[in-house]
């Protein structure tokens, strides 16, 4: 398959974003690479988002619009995967946009040449035209390499105590997703944190696009910035499922680093949401996955006495502030 013929499917779940949707769609259809299909899923919007989707579908034959009752981000993305016809898939949130009009062409050239399962690219946090900053400094992750074994990519990330979870930061080989039955878990928050580790552990290799291709809009009332306790509960559940995935990892260094990140993430959710109780399984996973001393001690307290843990954690944080 040549770059000229390869079809890119851009999947855009849409919900109540009439203010930003036009900019999102225009950033796609204005790309220099034109062999694309755009799949807009209107997920029960009650504003004019659905009308905007229909307008663009009538204007551009490359755009398909689906209207349905609200089922959430994961269900919309899953519909996009099954409805897509492309060789590659890119997920774009409907309040975000592509950073310039040549990114699809450049990304496609890399993933086609390298025959990668995934391509990971740079992104910026966008507040306004005059206020934006890079999210992931890829120069710290790679030097001159274009493609890494997925295991090596994960090791480099985890050694820096990070794992780039947003599914929107990656371009996917569609056959890779379908073959490995990689779909988003429905009915939860933090669906990317649940999905991305599964995808990365299935992938053989991952290419790197070092430019910032994705503009991630920051707004106060988005689903991501709203404080909801269920987010914390879902993140704990995701920690459990990711730990279970880690038991199949043969590389001991990778397994250790991933487990320590799982433990720290779960502990952070307990602190953030001030959970007084969690399930016995979650306590066990936090303890089993903790490797470094600072997390081992916390995990032991959580596993023994949650009230004592919160008391100790509060004292520790107060002392740190005094220092």
mmCIF file of N, CA and C in Angstrom, residues 51-153:
data_model
loop_
_atom_site.group_PDB
_atom_site.id
_atom_site.type_symbol
_atom_site.label_atom_id
_atom_site.label_comp_id
_atom_site.label_asym_id
_atom_site.label_seq_id
_atom_site.Cartn_x
_atom_site.Cartn_y
_atom_site.Cartn_z
ATOM 1 N N UNK A 51 -26.309 19.475 14.363
ATOM 2 C CA UNK A 51 -26.565 20.249 13.140
ATOM 3 C C UNK A 51 -25.255 20.590 12.440
ATOM 4 N N UNK A 52 -24.246 20.902 13.217
ATOM 5 C CA UNK A 52 -22.936 21.216 12.634
ATOM 6 C C UNK A 52 -22.362 19.985 11.942
ATOM 7 N N UNK A 53 -22.517 18.824 12.569
ATOM 8 C CA UNK A 53 -22.056 17.571 11.952
ATOM 9 C C UNK A 53 -22.760 17.351 10.608
ATOM 10 N N UNK A 54 -24.076 17.539 10.580
ATOM 11 C CA UNK A 54 -24.844 17.339 9.347
ATOM 12 C C UNK A 54 -24.421 18.322 8.263
ATOM 13 N N UNK A 55 -24.141 19.543 8.652
ATOM 14 C CA UNK A 55 -23.707 20.558 7.687
ATOM 15 C C UNK A 55 -22.424 20.117 6.986
ATOM 16 N N UNK A 56 -21.469 19.636 7.764
ATOM 17 C CA UNK A 56 -20.195 19.236 7.169
ATOM 18 C C UNK A 56 -20.324 17.937 6.373
ATOM 19 N N UNK A 57 -21.219 17.048 6.796
ATOM 20 C CA UNK A 57 -21.440 15.818 6.029
ATOM 21 C C UNK A 57 -21.989 16.120 4.642
ATOM 22 N N UNK A 58 -22.861 17.112 4.556
ATOM 23 C CA UNK A 58 -23.429 17.513 3.263
ATOM 24 C C UNK A 58 -22.405 18.262 2.421
ATOM 25 N N UNK A 59 -21.507 18.954 3.082
ATOM 26 C CA UNK A 59 -20.497 19.772 2.404
ATOM 27 C C UNK A 59 -19.343 18.937 1.857
ATOM 28 N N UNK A 60 -18.981 17.858 2.552
ATOM 29 C CA UNK A 60 -17.781 17.082 2.209
ATOM 30 C C UNK A 60 -18.135 15.587 2.245
ATOM 31 N N UNK A 61 -18.003 14.915 1.121
ATOM 32 C CA UNK A 61 -18.393 13.498 1.029
ATOM 33 C C UNK A 61 -17.473 12.586 1.848
ATOM 34 N N UNK A 62 -16.352 13.090 2.291
ATOM 35 C CA UNK A 62 -15.446 12.285 3.106
ATOM 36 C C UNK A 62 -15.931 12.176 4.551
ATOM 37 N N UNK A 63 -16.943 12.937 4.900
ATOM 38 C CA UNK A 63 -17.427 12.983 6.283
ATOM 39 C C UNK A 63 -18.712 12.176 6.431
ATOM 40 N N UNK A 64 -18.738 11.305 7.435
ATOM 41 C CA UNK A 64 -19.926 10.530 7.769
ATOM 42 C C UNK A 64 -20.364 10.905 9.183
ATOM 43 N N UNK A 65 -21.679 11.104 9.368
ATOM 44 C CA UNK A 65 -22.200 11.451 10.681
ATOM 45 C C UNK A 65 -23.143 10.372 11.191
ATOM 46 N N UNK A 66 -22.935 9.995 12.458
ATOM 47 C CA UNK A 66 -23.837 9.071 13.136
ATOM 48 C C UNK A 66 -24.489 9.821 14.295
ATOM 49 N N UNK A 67 -25.823 9.731 14.403
ATOM 50 C CA UNK A 67 -26.544 10.309 15.531
ATOM 51 C C UNK A 67 -27.092 9.180 16.391
ATOM 52 N N UNK A 68 -26.956 9.318 17.703
ATOM 53 C CA UNK A 68 -27.540 8.298 18.586
ATOM 54 C C UNK A 68 -27.684 8.856 19.999
ATOM 55 N N UNK A 69 -28.390 8.091 20.841
ATOM 56 C CA UNK A 69 -28.547 8.500 22.230
ATOM 57 C C UNK A 69 -27.203 8.431 22.943
ATOM 58 N N UNK A 70 -27.073 9.238 23.977
ATOM 59 C CA UNK A 70 -25.801 9.335 24.686
ATOM 60 C C UNK A 70 -25.385 8.004 25.306
ATOM 61 N N UNK A 71 -24.175 7.572 24.941
ATOM 62 C CA UNK A 71 -23.618 6.337 25.507
ATOM 63 C C UNK A 71 -22.192 6.521 25.998
ATOM 64 N N UNK A 72 -21.628 7.699 25.795
ATOM 65 C CA UNK A 72 -20.306 7.960 26.328
ATOM 66 C C UNK A 72 -19.190 7.865 25.298
ATOM 67 N N UNK A 73 -18.021 8.359 25.718
ATOM 68 C CA UNK A 73 -16.862 8.461 24.827
ATOM 69 C C UNK A 73 -16.394 7.109 24.307
ATOM 70 N N UNK A 74 -16.286 6.127 25.182
ATOM 71 C CA UNK A 74 -15.780 4.812 24.768
ATOM 72 C C UNK A 74 -16.677 4.173 23.712
ATOM 73 N N UNK A 75 -17.983 4.221 23.945
ATOM 74 C CA UNK A 75 -18.921 3.620 22.991
ATOM 75 C C UNK A 75 -18.845 4.315 21.640
ATOM 76 N N UNK A 76 -18.662 5.638 21.651
ATOM 77 C CA UNK A 76 -18.543 6.385 20.392
ATOM 78 C C UNK A 76 -17.273 6.001 19.641
ATOM 79 N N UNK A 77 -16.170 5.887 20.361
ATOM 80 C CA UNK A 77 -14.922 5.472 19.713
ATOM 81 C C UNK A 77 -15.043 4.060 19.155
ATOM 82 N N UNK A 78 -15.672 3.177 19.904
ATOM 83 C CA UNK A 78 -15.841 1.799 19.428
ATOM 84 C C UNK A 78 -16.678 1.751 18.153
ATOM 85 N N UNK A 79 -17.712 2.569 18.098
ATOM 86 C CA UNK A 79 -18.502 2.664 16.867
ATOM 87 C C UNK A 79 -17.632 3.156 15.725
ATOM 88 N N UNK A 80 -16.780 4.133 16.024
ATOM 89 C CA UNK A 80 -15.879 4.660 15.002
ATOM 90 C C UNK A 80 -14.928 3.601 14.466
ATOM 91 N N UNK A 81 -14.419 2.751 15.349
ATOM 92 C CA UNK A 81 -13.509 1.684 14.918
ATOM 93 C C UNK A 81 -14.221 0.722 13.970
ATOM 94 N N UNK A 82 -15.407 0.284 14.354
ATOM 95 C CA UNK A 82 -16.129 -0.695 13.542
ATOM 96 C C UNK A 82 -16.643 -0.097 12.236
ATOM 97 N N UNK A 83 -16.978 1.195 12.252
ATOM 98 C CA UNK A 83 -17.510 1.849 11.046
ATOM 99 C C UNK A 83 -16.416 2.292 10.092
ATOM 100 N N UNK A 84 -15.191 2.377 10.574
ATOM 101 C CA UNK A 84 -14.093 2.906 9.759
ATOM 102 C C UNK A 84 -13.681 1.935 8.665
ATOM 103 N N UNK A 85 -13.167 2.484 7.582
ATOM 104 C CA UNK A 85 -12.671 1.699 6.447
ATOM 105 C C UNK A 85 -11.178 1.934 6.212
ATOM 106 N N UNK A 86 -10.577 2.770 7.030
ATOM 107 C CA UNK A 86 -9.213 3.202 6.774
ATOM 108 C C UNK A 86 -8.154 2.163 7.074
ATOM 109 N N UNK A 87 -6.962 2.432 6.591
ATOM 110 C CA UNK A 87 -5.797 1.619 6.923
ATOM 111 C C UNK A 87 -5.253 2.017 8.289
ATOM 112 N N UNK A 88 -5.492 3.281 8.649
ATOM 113 C CA UNK A 88 -5.024 3.809 9.925
ATOM 114 C C UNK A 88 -6.164 4.587 10.588
ATOM 115 N N UNK A 89 -6.110 4.637 11.927
ATOM 116 C CA UNK A 89 -7.141 5.333 12.697
ATOM 117 C C UNK A 89 -6.489 6.350 13.617
ATOM 118 N N UNK A 90 -7.103 7.528 13.662
ATOM 119 C CA UNK A 90 -6.692 8.572 14.591
ATOM 120 C C UNK A 90 -7.941 9.027 15.336
ATOM 121 N N UNK A 91 -7.849 9.109 16.664
ATOM 122 C CA UNK A 91 -8.962 9.606 17.469
ATOM 123 C C UNK A 91 -8.726 11.078 17.784
ATOM 124 N N UNK A 92 -9.768 11.871 17.614
ATOM 125 C CA UNK A 92 -9.663 13.305 17.891
ATOM 126 C C UNK A 92 -10.870 13.727 18.713
ATOM 127 N N UNK A 93 -10.639 14.301 19.880
ATOM 128 C CA UNK A 93 -11.752 14.802 20.681
ATOM 129 C C UNK A 93 -12.308 16.070 20.053
ATOM 130 N N UNK A 94 -13.623 16.248 20.159
ATOM 131 C CA UNK A 94 -14.303 17.276 19.357
ATOM 132 C C UNK A 94 -14.077 18.709 19.813
ATOM 133 N N UNK A 95 -13.444 18.905 20.959
ATOM 134 C CA UNK A 95 -13.074 20.263 21.368
ATOM 135 C C UNK A 95 -11.591 20.535 21.132
ATOM 136 N N UNK A 96 -10.886 19.552 20.572
ATOM 137 C CA UNK A 96 -9.469 19.707 20.245
ATOM 138 C C UNK A 96 -9.304 19.866 18.734
ATOM 139 N N UNK A 97 -8.057 19.999 18.277
ATOM 140 C CA UNK A 97 -7.839 20.172 16.840
ATOM 141 C C UNK A 97 -6.406 19.816 16.473
ATOM 142 N N UNK A 98 -6.182 19.559 15.185
ATOM 143 C CA UNK A 98 -4.843 19.260 14.681
ATOM 144 C C UNK A 98 -4.058 20.553 14.556
ATOM 145 N N UNK A 99 -2.781 20.500 14.922
ATOM 146 C CA UNK A 99 -1.998 21.720 15.105
ATOM 147 C C UNK A 99 -1.629 22.447 13.822
ATOM 148 N N UNK A 100 -1.453 21.703 12.720
ATOM 149 C CA UNK A 100 -1.210 22.369 11.433
ATOM 150 C C UNK A 100 -1.710 21.476 10.307
ATOM 151 N N UNK A 101 -1.692 21.989 9.084
ATOM 152 C CA UNK A 101 -2.372 21.284 7.988
ATOM 153 C C UNK A 101 -1.531 20.229 7.288
ATOM 154 N N UNK A 102 -0.346 19.913 7.828
ATOM 155 C CA UNK A 102 0.493 18.919 7.157
ATOM 156 C C UNK A 102 0.801 17.712 8.043
ATOM 157 N N UNK A 103 0.213 17.668 9.228
ATOM 158 C CA UNK A 103 0.601 16.623 10.178
ATOM 159 C C UNK A 103 0.192 15.221 9.724
ATOM 160 N N UNK A 104 -0.966 15.069 9.110
ATOM 161 C CA UNK A 104 -1.393 13.732 8.682
ATOM 162 C C UNK A 104 -0.458 13.179 7.619
ATOM 163 N N UNK A 105 -0.040 14.020 6.687
ATOM 164 C CA UNK A 105 0.885 13.584 5.633
ATOM 165 C C UNK A 105 2.207 13.127 6.240
ATOM 166 N N UNK A 106 2.737 13.904 7.178
ATOM 167 C CA UNK A 106 4.032 13.585 7.776
ATOM 168 C C UNK A 106 3.944 12.336 8.657
ATOM 169 N N UNK A 107 2.880 12.218 9.405
ATOM 170 C CA UNK A 107 2.715 11.045 10.271
ATOM 171 C C UNK A 107 2.523 9.776 9.451
ATOM 172 N N UNK A 108 1.733 9.879 8.397
ATOM 173 C CA UNK A 108 1.485 8.728 7.539
ATOM 174 C C UNK A 108 2.769 8.248 6.872
ATOM 175 N N UNK A 109 3.597 9.166 6.436
ATOM 176 C CA UNK A 109 4.871 8.793 5.822
ATOM 177 C C UNK A 109 5.717 7.954 6.769
ATOM 178 N N UNK A 110 5.706 8.313 8.040
ATOM 179 C CA UNK A 110 6.516 7.586 9.020
ATOM 180 C C UNK A 110 5.938 6.195 9.288
ATOM 181 N N UNK A 111 4.658 6.130 9.613
ATOM 182 C CA UNK A 111 4.073 4.845 10.006
ATOM 183 C C UNK A 111 4.034 3.866 8.835
ATOM 184 N N UNK A 112 3.900 4.381 7.609
ATOM 185 C CA UNK A 112 3.937 3.516 6.426
ATOM 186 C C UNK A 112 5.345 2.988 6.178
ATOM 187 N N UNK A 113 6.314 3.868 6.257
ATOM 188 C CA UNK A 113 7.700 3.475 5.996
ATOM 189 C C UNK A 113 8.193 2.481 7.037
ATOM 190 N N UNK A 114 7.831 2.711 8.299
ATOM 191 C CA UNK A 114 8.329 1.878 9.399
ATOM 192 C C UNK A 114 7.477 0.634 9.630
ATOM 193 N N UNK A 115 6.290 0.585 8.997
ATOM 194 C CA UNK A 115 5.366 -0.552 9.164
ATOM 195 C C UNK A 115 5.079 -0.815 10.645
ATOM 196 N N UNK A 116 4.760 0.247 11.349
ATOM 197 C CA UNK A 116 4.548 0.178 12.789
ATOM 198 C C UNK A 116 3.092 -0.126 13.137
ATOM 199 N N UNK A 117 2.903 -0.678 14.331
ATOM 200 C CA UNK A 117 1.552 -0.890 14.842
ATOM 201 C C UNK A 117 0.939 0.435 15.307
ATOM 202 N N UNK A 118 1.803 1.276 15.878
ATOM 203 C CA UNK A 118 1.364 2.561 16.419
ATOM 204 C C UNK A 118 2.354 3.648 16.061
ATOM 205 N N UNK A 119 1.872 4.869 16.089
ATOM 206 C CA UNK A 119 2.749 6.036 15.993
ATOM 207 C C UNK A 119 2.348 6.991 17.101
ATOM 208 N N UNK A 120 3.324 7.445 17.861
ATOM 209 C CA UNK A 120 3.088 8.367 18.966
ATOM 210 C C UNK A 120 3.626 9.746 18.600
ATOM 211 N N UNK A 121 2.809 10.780 18.827
ATOM 212 C CA UNK A 121 3.224 12.123 18.448
ATOM 213 C C UNK A 121 3.125 13.124 19.579
ATOM 214 N N UNK A 122 3.717 14.288 19.346
ATOM 215 C CA UNK A 122 3.722 15.347 20.342
ATOM 216 C C UNK A 122 2.382 16.065 20.428
ATOM 217 N N UNK A 123 2.157 16.720 21.561
ATOM 218 C CA UNK A 123 0.900 17.431 21.778
ATOM 219 C C UNK A 123 1.162 18.691 22.596
ATOM 220 N N UNK A 124 0.243 19.636 22.492
ATOM 221 C CA UNK A 124 0.333 20.854 23.288
ATOM 222 C C UNK A 124 -0.953 21.050 24.091
ATOM 223 N N UNK A 125 -0.818 21.623 25.270
ATOM 224 C CA UNK A 125 -1.981 22.093 26.020
ATOM 225 C C UNK A 125 -2.319 23.476 25.489
ATOM 226 N N UNK A 126 -3.536 23.616 24.993
ATOM 227 C CA UNK A 126 -3.955 24.867 24.340
ATOM 228 C C UNK A 126 -4.952 25.605 25.236
ATOM 229 N N UNK A 127 -4.547 26.791 25.701
ATOM 230 C CA UNK A 127 -5.420 27.646 26.502
ATOM 231 C C UNK A 127 -5.985 28.776 25.642
ATOM 232 N N UNK A 128 -5.117 29.329 24.797
ATOM 233 C CA UNK A 128 -5.501 30.372 23.851
ATOM 234 C C UNK A 128 -4.375 30.490 22.829
ATOM 235 N N UNK A 129 -4.558 31.325 21.809
ATOM 236 C CA UNK A 129 -3.520 31.480 20.787
ATOM 237 C C UNK A 129 -2.213 31.974 21.395
ATOM 238 N N UNK A 130 -2.329 32.722 22.469
ATOM 239 C CA UNK A 130 -1.142 33.298 23.099
ATOM 240 C C UNK A 130 -0.656 32.495 24.297
ATOM 241 N N UNK A 131 -1.389 31.450 24.642
ATOM 242 C CA UNK A 131 -1.012 30.660 25.811
ATOM 243 C C UNK A 131 -1.149 29.176 25.513
ATOM 244 N N UNK A 132 -0.031 28.535 25.270
ATOM 245 C CA UNK A 132 0.002 27.099 25.011
ATOM 246 C C UNK A 132 1.387 26.562 25.352
ATOM 247 N N UNK A 133 1.456 25.289 25.701
ATOM 248 C CA UNK A 133 2.747 24.699 26.055
ATOM 249 C C UNK A 133 2.785 23.231 25.662
ATOM 250 N N UNK A 134 3.963 22.752 25.359
ATOM 251 C CA UNK A 134 4.138 21.358 24.959
ATOM 252 C C UNK A 134 3.898 20.437 26.147
ATOM 253 N N UNK A 135 3.178 19.343 25.900
ATOM 254 C CA UNK A 135 2.870 18.378 26.960
ATOM 255 C C UNK A 135 3.983 17.349 27.107
ATOM 256 N N UNK A 136 4.436 16.819 25.997
ATOM 257 C CA UNK A 136 5.408 15.723 26.044
ATOM 258 C C UNK A 136 6.655 16.089 25.246
ATOM 259 N N UNK A 137 7.755 16.300 25.949
ATOM 260 C CA UNK A 137 9.022 16.622 25.305
ATOM 261 C C UNK A 137 9.651 15.335 24.782
ATOM 262 N N UNK A 138 9.425 15.069 23.491
ATOM 263 C CA UNK A 138 9.858 13.790 22.941
ATOM 264 C C UNK A 138 11.364 13.711 22.737
ATOM 265 N N UNK A 139 12.055 14.847 22.792
ATOM 266 C CA UNK A 139 13.512 14.817 22.686
ATOM 267 C C UNK A 139 14.131 14.124 23.896
ATOM 268 N N UNK A 140 13.410 14.088 25.009
ATOM 269 C CA UNK A 140 13.897 13.387 26.192
ATOM 270 C C UNK A 140 13.621 11.890 26.108
ATOM 271 N N UNK A 141 12.727 11.527 25.209
ATOM 272 C CA UNK A 141 12.344 10.118 25.061
ATOM 273 C C UNK A 141 13.169 9.420 23.988
ATOM 274 N N UNK A 142 13.432 10.114 22.889
ATOM 275 C CA UNK A 142 14.222 9.557 21.791
ATOM 276 C C UNK A 142 15.219 10.588 21.312
ATOM 277 N N UNK A 143 16.285 10.128 20.684
ATOM 278 C CA UNK A 143 17.271 11.036 20.093
ATOM 279 C C UNK A 143 17.069 11.043 18.594
ATOM 280 N N UNK A 144 17.743 10.142 17.903
ATOM 281 C CA UNK A 144 17.596 10.086 16.453
ATOM 282 C C UNK A 144 16.709 8.927 15.988
ATOM 283 N N UNK A 145 16.244 8.120 16.937
ATOM 284 C CA UNK A 145 15.426 6.966 16.554
ATOM 285 C C UNK A 145 14.067 7.416 16.023
ATOM 286 N N UNK A 146 13.591 6.679 15.056
ATOM 287 C CA UNK A 146 12.247 6.918 14.519
ATOM 288 C C UNK A 146 11.272 5.888 15.072
ATOM 289 N N UNK A 147 11.763 4.672 15.265
ATOM 290 C CA UNK A 147 10.908 3.575 15.722
ATOM 291 C C UNK A 147 11.596 2.788 16.832
ATOM 292 N N UNK A 148 10.809 2.410 17.837
ATOM 293 C CA UNK A 148 11.304 1.607 18.944
ATOM 294 C C UNK A 148 10.454 0.347 19.073
ATOM 295 N N UNK A 149 11.065 -0.712 19.580
ATOM 296 C CA UNK A 149 10.261 -1.847 20.016
ATOM 297 C C UNK A 149 9.350 -1.320 21.112
ATOM 298 N N UNK A 150 8.121 -1.799 21.139
ATOM 299 C CA UNK A 150 7.162 -1.286 22.111
ATOM 300 C C UNK A 150 7.665 -1.447 23.542
ATOM 301 N N UNK A 151 8.348 -2.551 23.799
ATOM 302 C CA UNK A 151 8.906 -2.789 25.135
ATOM 303 C C UNK A 151 9.924 -1.725 25.502
ATOM 304 N N UNK A 152 10.768 -1.346 24.543
ATOM 305 C CA UNK A 152 11.768 -0.312 24.779
ATOM 306 C C UNK A 152 11.097 1.044 25.005
ATOM 307 N N UNK A 153 10.060 1.333 24.229
ATOM 308 C CA UNK A 153 9.307 2.579 24.411
ATOM 309 C C UNK A 153 8.730 2.657 25.828
#
